[in-house]
PDB file of C-alpha atoms and ligand atoms in Angstrom:
ATOM      1  CA  MET A  18      76.948 115.391  86.706  1.00  0.00           C
ATOM      2  CA  GLY A  19      78.022 111.802  87.497  1.00  0.00           C
ATOM      3  CA  MET A  20      81.633 112.618  88.110  1.00  0.00           C
ATOM      4  CA  LYS A  21      83.803 109.740  89.125  1.00  0.00           C
ATOM      5  CA  GLN A  22      85.872 109.996  92.287  1.00  0.00           C
ATOM      6  CA  ARG A  23      89.507 108.959  92.167  1.00  0.00           C
ATOM      7  CA  GLY A  24      90.003 105.527  93.715  1.00  0.00           C
ATOM      8  CA  LEU A  25      91.663 104.959  97.079  1.00  0.00           C
ATOM      9  CA  LEU A  26      95.162 103.659  97.601  1.00  0.00           C
ATOM     10  CA  VAL A  27      94.873 101.128 100.429  1.00  0.00           C
ATOM     11  CA  VAL A  28      97.831  99.791 102.409  1.00  0.00           C
ATOM     12  CA  PHE A  29      96.889  96.463 103.952  1.00  0.00           C
ATOM     13  CA  SER A  30      99.388  94.842 106.322  1.00  0.00           C
ATOM     14  CA  GLY A  31      99.525  92.265 109.072  1.00  0.00           C
ATOM     15  CA  PRO A  32     101.893  89.561 110.253  1.00  0.00           C
ATOM     16  CA  SER A  33     102.556  86.492 108.144  1.00  0.00           C
ATOM     17  CA  GLY A  34      99.840  83.856 108.723  1.00  0.00           C
ATOM     18  CA  VAL A  35      97.212  86.284 110.027  1.00  0.00           C
ATOM     19  CA  GLY A  36      94.960  85.540 107.030  1.00  0.00           C
ATOM     20  CA  LYS A  37      95.462  88.584 104.806  1.00  0.00           C
ATOM     21  CA  ASP A  38      95.034  86.522 101.632  1.00  0.00           C
ATOM     22  CA  SER A  39      91.728  84.917 102.674  1.00  0.00           C
ATOM     23  CA  VAL A  40      90.257  88.188 103.893  1.00  0.00           C
ATOM     24  CA  LEU A  41      91.283  90.040 100.731  1.00  0.00           C
ATOM     25  CA  LYS A  42      89.975  87.262  98.513  1.00  0.00           C
ATOM     26  CA  LYS A  43      86.565  87.740 100.096  1.00  0.00           C
ATOM     27  CA  VAL A  44      86.753  91.532  99.826  1.00  0.00           C
ATOM     28  CA  LEU A  45      87.865  91.482  96.175  1.00  0.00           C
ATOM     29  CA  ALA A  46      85.184  88.977  95.166  1.00  0.00           C
ATOM     30  CA  SER A  47      82.443  91.262  96.411  1.00  0.00           C
ATOM     31  CA  ARG A  48      83.157  94.326  94.247  1.00  0.00           C
ATOM     32  CA  ASP A  49      84.798  94.935  90.910  1.00  0.00           C
ATOM     33  CA  ASP A  50      86.089  98.433  91.693  1.00  0.00           C
ATOM     34  CA  LEU A  51      88.677  96.931  94.054  1.00  0.00           C
ATOM     35  CA  LYS A  52      91.991  95.796  92.535  1.00  0.00           C
ATOM     36  CA  LEU A  53      94.869  93.980  94.178  1.00  0.00           C
ATOM     37  CA  SER A  54      98.320  95.142  93.117  1.00  0.00           C
ATOM     38  CA  VAL A  55     100.586  92.258  92.043  1.00  0.00           C
ATOM     39  CA  SER A  56     104.036  92.562  93.627  1.00  0.00           C
ATOM     40  CA  TYR A  57     107.488  91.532  92.499  1.00  0.00           C
ATOM     41  CA  THR A  58     109.344  89.074  94.705  1.00  0.00           C
ATOM     42  CA  THR A  59     112.638  87.198  94.722  1.00  0.00           C
ATOM     43  CA  ARG A  60     110.996  84.463  96.848  1.00  0.00           C
ATOM     44  CA  LYS A  61     110.559  81.081  95.160  1.00  0.00           C
ATOM     45  CA  PRO A  62     106.955  80.277  94.227  1.00  0.00           C
ATOM     46  CA  ARG A  63     105.025  78.012  96.614  1.00  0.00           C
ATOM     47  CA  ASP A  64     102.941  75.128  95.261  1.00  0.00           C
ATOM     48  CA  GLY A  65     100.013  76.505  93.325  1.00  0.00           C
ATOM     49  CA  GLU A  66     101.262  80.073  93.083  1.00  0.00           C
ATOM     50  CA  VAL A  67     100.975  81.579  89.608  1.00  0.00           C
ATOM     51  CA  HIS A  68     103.448  84.027  88.027  1.00  0.00           C
ATOM     52  CA  GLY A  69     101.672  87.268  87.207  1.00  0.00           C
ATOM     53  CA  LYS A  70      98.725  86.497  89.468  1.00  0.00           C
ATOM     54  CA  ASP A  71     100.124  85.907  92.968  1.00  0.00           C
ATOM     55  CA  TYR A  72     103.442  87.609  92.294  1.00  0.00           C
ATOM     56  CA  TYR A  73     105.921  88.301  89.544  1.00  0.00           C
ATOM     57  CA  PHE A  74     108.609  85.834  90.592  1.00  0.00           C
ATOM     58  CA  VAL A  75     111.935  87.299  89.528  1.00  0.00           C
ATOM     59  CA  SER A  76     115.662  86.975  90.148  1.00  0.00           C
ATOM     60  CA  LYS A  77     117.487  89.475  92.344  1.00  0.00           C
ATOM     61  CA  GLU A  78     118.976  91.042  89.211  1.00  0.00           C
ATOM     62  CA  GLU A  79     115.586  91.507  87.570  1.00  0.00           C
ATOM     63  CA  PHE A  80     114.184  92.904  90.822  1.00  0.00           C
ATOM     64  CA  PHE A  81     116.872  95.565  91.117  1.00  0.00           C
ATOM     65  CA  ASP A  82     116.595  96.438  87.414  1.00  0.00           C
ATOM     66  CA  VAL A  83     113.024  97.545  88.168  1.00  0.00           C
ATOM     67  CA  VAL A  84     114.119  99.366  91.344  1.00  0.00           C
ATOM     68  CA  ASN A  85     116.973 101.165  89.560  1.00  0.00           C
ATOM     69  CA  SER A  86     114.744 102.233  86.687  1.00  0.00           C
ATOM     70  CA  GLY A  87     112.571 104.059  89.232  1.00  0.00           C
ATOM     71  CA  GLN A  88     109.587 101.814  88.551  1.00  0.00           C
ATOM     72  CA  MET A  89     109.155 100.440  92.099  1.00  0.00           C
ATOM     73  CA  LEU A  90     106.822 102.434  94.354  1.00  0.00           C
ATOM     74  CA  GLU A  91     108.335 100.824  97.464  1.00  0.00           C
ATOM     75  CA  TYR A  92     110.288  97.714  98.298  1.00  0.00           C
ATOM     76  CA  ALA A  93     111.596  95.893 101.338  1.00  0.00           C
ATOM     77  CA  GLU A  94     113.534  92.841 102.419  1.00  0.00           C
ATOM     78  CA  TYR A  95     111.478  90.364 104.409  1.00  0.00           C
ATOM     79  CA  CYS A  96     112.816  87.046 105.794  1.00  0.00           C
ATOM     80  CA  GLY A  97     115.688  87.034 103.305  1.00  0.00           C
ATOM     81  CA  ASN A  98     113.687  87.865 100.162  1.00  0.00           C
ATOM     82  CA  TYR A  99     112.866  91.122  98.402  1.00  0.00           C
ATOM     83  CA  TYR A 100     109.309  92.275  97.783  1.00  0.00           C
ATOM     84  CA  GLY A 101     108.231  95.370  95.871  1.00  0.00           C
ATOM     85  CA  THR A 102     105.234  97.191  94.409  1.00  0.00           C
ATOM     86  CA  PRO A 103     105.570  98.070  90.703  1.00  0.00           C
ATOM     87  CA  LEU A 104     104.304 101.495  89.680  1.00  0.00           C
ATOM     88  CA  SER A 105     102.962 100.365  86.311  1.00  0.00           C
ATOM     89  CA  THR A 106      99.174 100.150  86.545  1.00  0.00           C
ATOM     90  CA  ILE A 107      98.421 101.866  89.839  1.00  0.00           C
ATOM     91  CA  ASN A 108      97.784 105.418  88.590  1.00  0.00           C
ATOM     92  CA  LYS A 109      95.679 104.167  85.708  1.00  0.00           C
ATOM     93  CA  GLU A 110      93.443 102.212  88.116  1.00  0.00           C
ATOM     94  CA  LEU A 111      93.135 105.132  90.562  1.00  0.00           C
ATOM     95  CA  ASP A 112      92.249 107.566  87.741  1.00  0.00           C
ATOM     96  CA  ALA A 113      89.593 105.131  86.526  1.00  0.00           C
ATOM     97  CA  GLY A 114      88.037 105.318  89.996  1.00  0.00           C
ATOM     98  CA  ASN A 115      89.238 101.901  91.093  1.00  0.00           C
ATOM     99  CA  THR A 116      90.623 101.304  94.560  1.00  0.00           C
ATOM    100  CA  VAL A 117      94.046  99.654  94.607  1.00  0.00           C
ATOM    101  CA  ILE A 118      94.951  97.456  97.557  1.00  0.00           C
ATOM    102  CA  LEU A 119      98.624  96.913  98.408  1.00  0.00           C
ATOM    103  CA  GLU A 120      99.110  93.814 100.535  1.00  0.00           C
ATOM    104  CA  ILE A 121     102.563  94.614 101.868  1.00  0.00           C
ATOM    105  CA  GLU A 122     104.666  94.296 104.999  1.00  0.00           C
ATOM    106  CA  VAL A 123     105.256  97.147 107.434  1.00  0.00           C
ATOM    107  CA  GLN A 124     108.476  98.692 106.059  1.00  0.00           C
ATOM    108  CA  GLY A 125     106.898  99.016 102.619  1.00  0.00           C
ATOM    109  CA  GLY A 126     103.739 100.324 104.270  1.00  0.00           C
ATOM    110  CA  GLU A 127     105.761 103.046 105.954  1.00  0.00           C
ATOM    111  CA  GLN A 128     107.309 104.097 102.616  1.00  0.00           C
ATOM    112  CA  ILE A 129     103.880 104.306 100.948  1.00  0.00           C
ATOM    113  CA  LEU A 130     102.315 106.310 103.790  1.00  0.00           C
ATOM    114  CA  ARG A 131     105.198 108.770 103.684  1.00  0.00           C
ATOM    115  CA  LYS A 132     104.879 109.218  99.903  1.00  0.00           C
ATOM    116  CA  PHE A 133     101.074 109.155  99.822  1.00  0.00           C
ATOM    117  CA  PRO A 134      99.690 110.631 103.055  1.00  0.00           C
ATOM    118  CA  ASP A 135      96.221 110.273 101.571  1.00  0.00           C
ATOM    119  CA  ALA A 136      96.486 106.472 101.391  1.00  0.00           C
ATOM    120  CA  VAL A 137      94.156 104.494 103.670  1.00  0.00           C
ATOM    121  CA  SER A 138      96.020 102.142 106.003  1.00  0.00           C
ATOM    122  CA  MET A 139      94.640  99.010 107.625  1.00  0.00           C
ATOM    123  CA  PHE A 140      96.384  96.481 109.856  1.00  0.00           C
ATOM    124  CA  LEU A 141      95.057  92.969 110.370  1.00  0.00           C
ATOM    125  CA  VAL A 142      95.907  91.418 113.761  1.00  0.00           C
ATOM    126  CA  PRO A 143      95.433  87.835 114.932  1.00  0.00           C
ATOM    127  CA  PRO A 144      93.101  87.136 117.895  1.00  0.00           C
ATOM    128  CA  SER A 145      96.267  86.005 119.756  1.00  0.00           C
ATOM    129  CA  LEU A 146      99.915  85.100 119.110  1.00  0.00           C
ATOM    130  CA  GLU A 147      99.107  81.480 119.913  1.00  0.00           C
ATOM    131  CA  GLU A 148      96.454  81.425 117.228  1.00  0.00           C
ATOM    132  CA  LEU A 149      98.946  82.901 114.749  1.00  0.00           C
ATOM    133  CA  THR A 150     101.510  80.212 115.526  1.00  0.00           C
ATOM    134  CA  ASN A 151      98.892  77.509 114.956  1.00  0.00           C
ATOM    135  CA  ARG A 152      97.859  79.004 111.629  1.00  0.00           C
ATOM    136  CA  LEU A 153     101.449  79.180 110.373  1.00  0.00           C
ATOM    137  CA  LYS A 154     101.998  75.532 111.320  1.00  0.00           C
ATOM    138  CA  ASN A 155      98.686  74.278 109.954  1.00  0.00           C
ATOM    139  CA  ARG A 156      98.926  75.894 106.551  1.00  0.00           C
ATOM    140  CA  ASN A 157     101.944  73.693 105.781  1.00  0.00           C
ATOM    141  CA  LEU A 158     103.454  76.204 103.391  1.00  0.00           C
ATOM    142  CA  ASP A 159     106.803  76.796 105.002  1.00  0.00           C
ATOM    143  CA  SER A 160     109.586  74.788 106.614  1.00  0.00           C
ATOM    144  CA  GLN A 161     109.961  74.727 110.426  1.00  0.00           C
ATOM    145  CA  GLU A 162     112.911  77.100 110.198  1.00  0.00           C
ATOM    146  CA  ILE A 163     110.981  79.660 108.162  1.00  0.00           C
ATOM    147  CA  ILE A 164     107.953  79.377 110.471  1.00  0.00           C
ATOM    148  CA  LEU A 165     110.124  80.254 113.479  1.00  0.00           C
ATOM    149  CA  LYS A 166     111.562  83.224 111.569  1.00  0.00           C
ATOM    150  CA  ARG A 167     108.078  84.432 110.667  1.00  0.00           C
ATOM    151  CA  ILE A 168     106.803  84.151 114.261  1.00  0.00           C
ATOM    152  CA  SER A 169     109.645  86.244 115.652  1.00  0.00           C
ATOM    153  CA  GLU A 170     109.015  88.713 112.822  1.00  0.00           C
ATOM    154  CA  ALA A 171     105.290  88.816 113.691  1.00  0.00           C
ATOM    155  CA  LYS A 172     105.773  90.449 117.104  1.00  0.00           C
ATOM    156  CA  ARG A 173     107.985  93.136 115.623  1.00  0.00           C
ATOM    157  CA  GLU A 174     105.406  93.717 112.898  1.00  0.00           C
ATOM    158  CA  ILE A 175     102.463  94.014 115.285  1.00  0.00           C
ATOM    159  CA  GLU A 176     104.328  96.853 117.023  1.00  0.00           C
ATOM    160  CA  PHE A 177     104.154  98.729 113.706  1.00  0.00           C
ATOM    161  CA  SER A 178     100.353  98.724 113.828  1.00  0.00           C
ATOM    162  CA  CYS A 179     100.650 102.183 115.458  1.00  0.00           C
ATOM    163  CA  ASN A 180     101.447 103.595 111.983  1.00  0.00           C
ATOM    164  CA  TYR A 181      98.071 102.441 110.660  1.00  0.00           C
ATOM    165  CA  LYS A 182      94.756 104.252 110.778  1.00  0.00           C
ATOM    166  CA  TYR A 183      92.564 101.161 111.170  1.00  0.00           C
ATOM    167  CA  VAL A 184      93.182  97.936 113.105  1.00  0.00           C
ATOM    168  CA  ILE A 185      91.023  94.899 112.398  1.00  0.00           C
ATOM    169  CA  ILE A 186      91.054  91.671 114.427  1.00  0.00           C
ATOM    170  CA  ASN A 187      90.815  88.595 112.226  1.00  0.00           C
ATOM    171  CA  ASP A 188      88.450  86.378 114.172  1.00  0.00           C
ATOM    172  CA  SER A 189      86.086  85.788 111.267  1.00  0.00           C
ATOM    173  CA  ILE A 190      86.819  86.259 107.561  1.00  0.00           C
ATOM    174  CA  ASP A 191      83.285  87.424 106.795  1.00  0.00           C
ATOM    175  CA  GLU A 192      83.246  90.035 109.543  1.00  0.00           C
ATOM    176  CA  CYS A 193      86.682  91.343 108.595  1.00  0.00           C
ATOM    177  CA  ALA A 194      85.708  91.606 104.956  1.00  0.00           C
ATOM    178  CA  GLY A 195      82.548  93.480 105.982  1.00  0.00           C
ATOM    179  CA  LYS A 196      84.548  95.925 108.101  1.00  0.00           C
ATOM    180  CA  ILE A 197      87.035  96.591 105.315  1.00  0.00           C
ATOM    181  CA  LEU A 198      84.228  97.391 102.857  1.00  0.00           C
ATOM    182  CA  LYS A 199      82.630  99.750 105.391  1.00  0.00           C
ATOM    183  CA  ILE A 200      85.952 101.522 105.962  1.00  0.00           C
ATOM    184  CA  ILE A 201      86.417 101.950 102.199  1.00  0.00           C
ATOM    185  CA  ASP A 202      82.901 103.329 101.801  1.00  0.00           C
ATOM    186  CA  SER A 203      83.382 105.743 104.714  1.00  0.00           C
ATOM    187  CA  GLU A 204      86.725 106.960 103.388  1.00  0.00           C
ATOM    188  CA  PHE A 205      85.054 107.856 100.075  1.00  0.00           C
ATOM    189  CA  CYS A 206      82.627 110.061 102.032  1.00  0.00           C
ATOM    190  CA  LEU A 207      85.347 112.170 103.692  1.00  0.00           C
ATOM    191  CA  PHE A 208      84.822 115.843 102.884  1.00  0.00           C
ATOM    192  CA  ARG A 209      88.261 116.223 101.354  1.00  0.00           C
ATOM    193  CA  ARG A 210      87.515 113.409  98.920  1.00  0.00           C
ATOM    194  CA  MET A 211      84.103 114.938  98.068  1.00  0.00           C
ATOM    195  CA  GLN A 212      85.420 118.462  97.522  1.00  0.00           C
ATOM    196  CA  GLU A 213      85.519 118.245  93.722  1.00  0.00           C
ATOM    197  CA  TYR A 214      81.991 116.916  93.681  1.00  0.00           C
ATOM    198  CA  ILE A 215      80.730 119.726  95.918  1.00  0.00           C
ATOM    199  CA  LYS A 216      82.428 122.300  93.682  1.00  0.00           C
ATOM    200  CA  GLU A 217      80.728 120.823  90.647  1.00  0.00           C
ATOM    201  CA  VAL A 218      77.328 120.840  92.345  1.00  0.00           C
ATOM    202  CA  LEU A 219      77.729 124.532  93.179  1.00  0.00           C
ATOM    203  CA  ASN A 220      79.058 125.499  89.744  1.00  0.00           C
ATOM    204  CA  ASN A 221      76.312 123.738  87.836  1.00  0.00           C
ATOM    205  CA  GLY A 222      73.539 124.868  90.086  1.00  0.00           C
TER     206      GLY A 222
HETATM  207  P1  LIG B 323     104.755  85.934 101.538  1.00  0.00           P
HETATM  208  O1  LIG B 323     106.144  85.438 101.308  1.00  0.00           O
HETATM  209  O2  LIG B 323     104.085  85.239 102.701  1.00  0.00           O
HETATM  210  O3  LIG B 323     103.910  85.900 100.287  1.00  0.00           O
HETATM  211  O4  LIG B 323     104.856  87.475 101.938  1.00  0.00           O
HETATM  212  C1  LIG B 323     105.652  87.892 102.994  1.00  0.00           C
HETATM  213  C2  LIG B 323     105.336  89.325 103.364  1.00  0.00           C
HETATM  214  O5  LIG B 323     105.677  90.218 102.291  1.00  0.00           O
HETATM  215  C3  LIG B 323     103.842  89.564 103.621  1.00  0.00           C
HETATM  216  O6  LIG B 323     103.712  90.338 104.795  1.00  0.00           O
HETATM  217  C4  LIG B 323     103.382  90.330 102.413  1.00  0.00           C
HETATM  218  O7  LIG B 323     102.300  91.194 102.720  1.00  0.00           O
HETATM  219  C5  LIG B 323     104.615  91.123 102.092  1.00  0.00           C
HETATM  220  N1  LIG B 323     104.631  91.641 100.723  1.00  0.00           N
HETATM  221  C6  LIG B 323     104.075  91.112  99.611  1.00  0.00           C
HETATM  222  N2  LIG B 323     104.268  91.900  98.550  1.00  0.00           N
HETATM  223  C7  LIG B 323     104.958  92.978  98.999  1.00  0.00           C
HETATM  224  C8  LIG B 323     105.455  94.188  98.370  1.00  0.00           C
HETATM  225  O8  LIG B 323     105.277  94.438  97.181  1.00  0.00           O
HETATM  226  N3  LIG B 323     106.132  95.063  99.164  1.00  0.00           N
HETATM  227  C9  LIG B 323     106.346  94.850 100.481  1.00  0.00           C
HETATM  228  N4  LIG B 323     107.012  95.782 101.161  1.00  0.00           N
HETATM  229  N5  LIG B 323     105.897  93.740 101.106  1.00  0.00           N
HETATM  230  C10 LIG B 323     105.207  92.816 100.372  1.00  0.00           C
END
């Protein structure tokens, strides 16, 4: 027996500054069957960001070369930059039984959920809009102008949470990470994901 289940495709979204990176860092550190997909972006790298690890930082031309060659699973424009998920390694990871997490904004999330209805969707919300504003200011990553853009974007994004199956409030990184792992474990136990296993049990009995 010992058949390996196909991994889950997870769409993980939430407004800018809600803490998606910190929560995912915790989640990814706890298990090695969880993989974060590395996106393409035309945004300039922030201090400390590494090409190939945080993002593939590319020009607009390079970005659309990938799109036009059919190798982008989804893409969207967000605050004046393009972001997209490359197809490349995703199927290989899923076939190997690994779960692939896409940390993407809501328009991209919508495209993925339309193409892959079986994907698991999670939306991370801040405890309050005030808290979100403070976090964006305190992290000192963006200029005042960009922060204002991201806050107005945040409200619009939170409205999109209705497209997601699970909503998680980020009041504590540890608790959020725990909830995400429980959701992933539960999703693996859904009958439709266990069907192949059940068949095998019955056939080899
Ligand atoms: P940031 O510039 O703060 O790194 O990301 C801005 C937004 O783009 C975030 O909400 C992030 O989740 C989203 N994002 C990152 N990669 C992708 C991607 O490949 N596709 C889409 N649609 N959004 C992405």
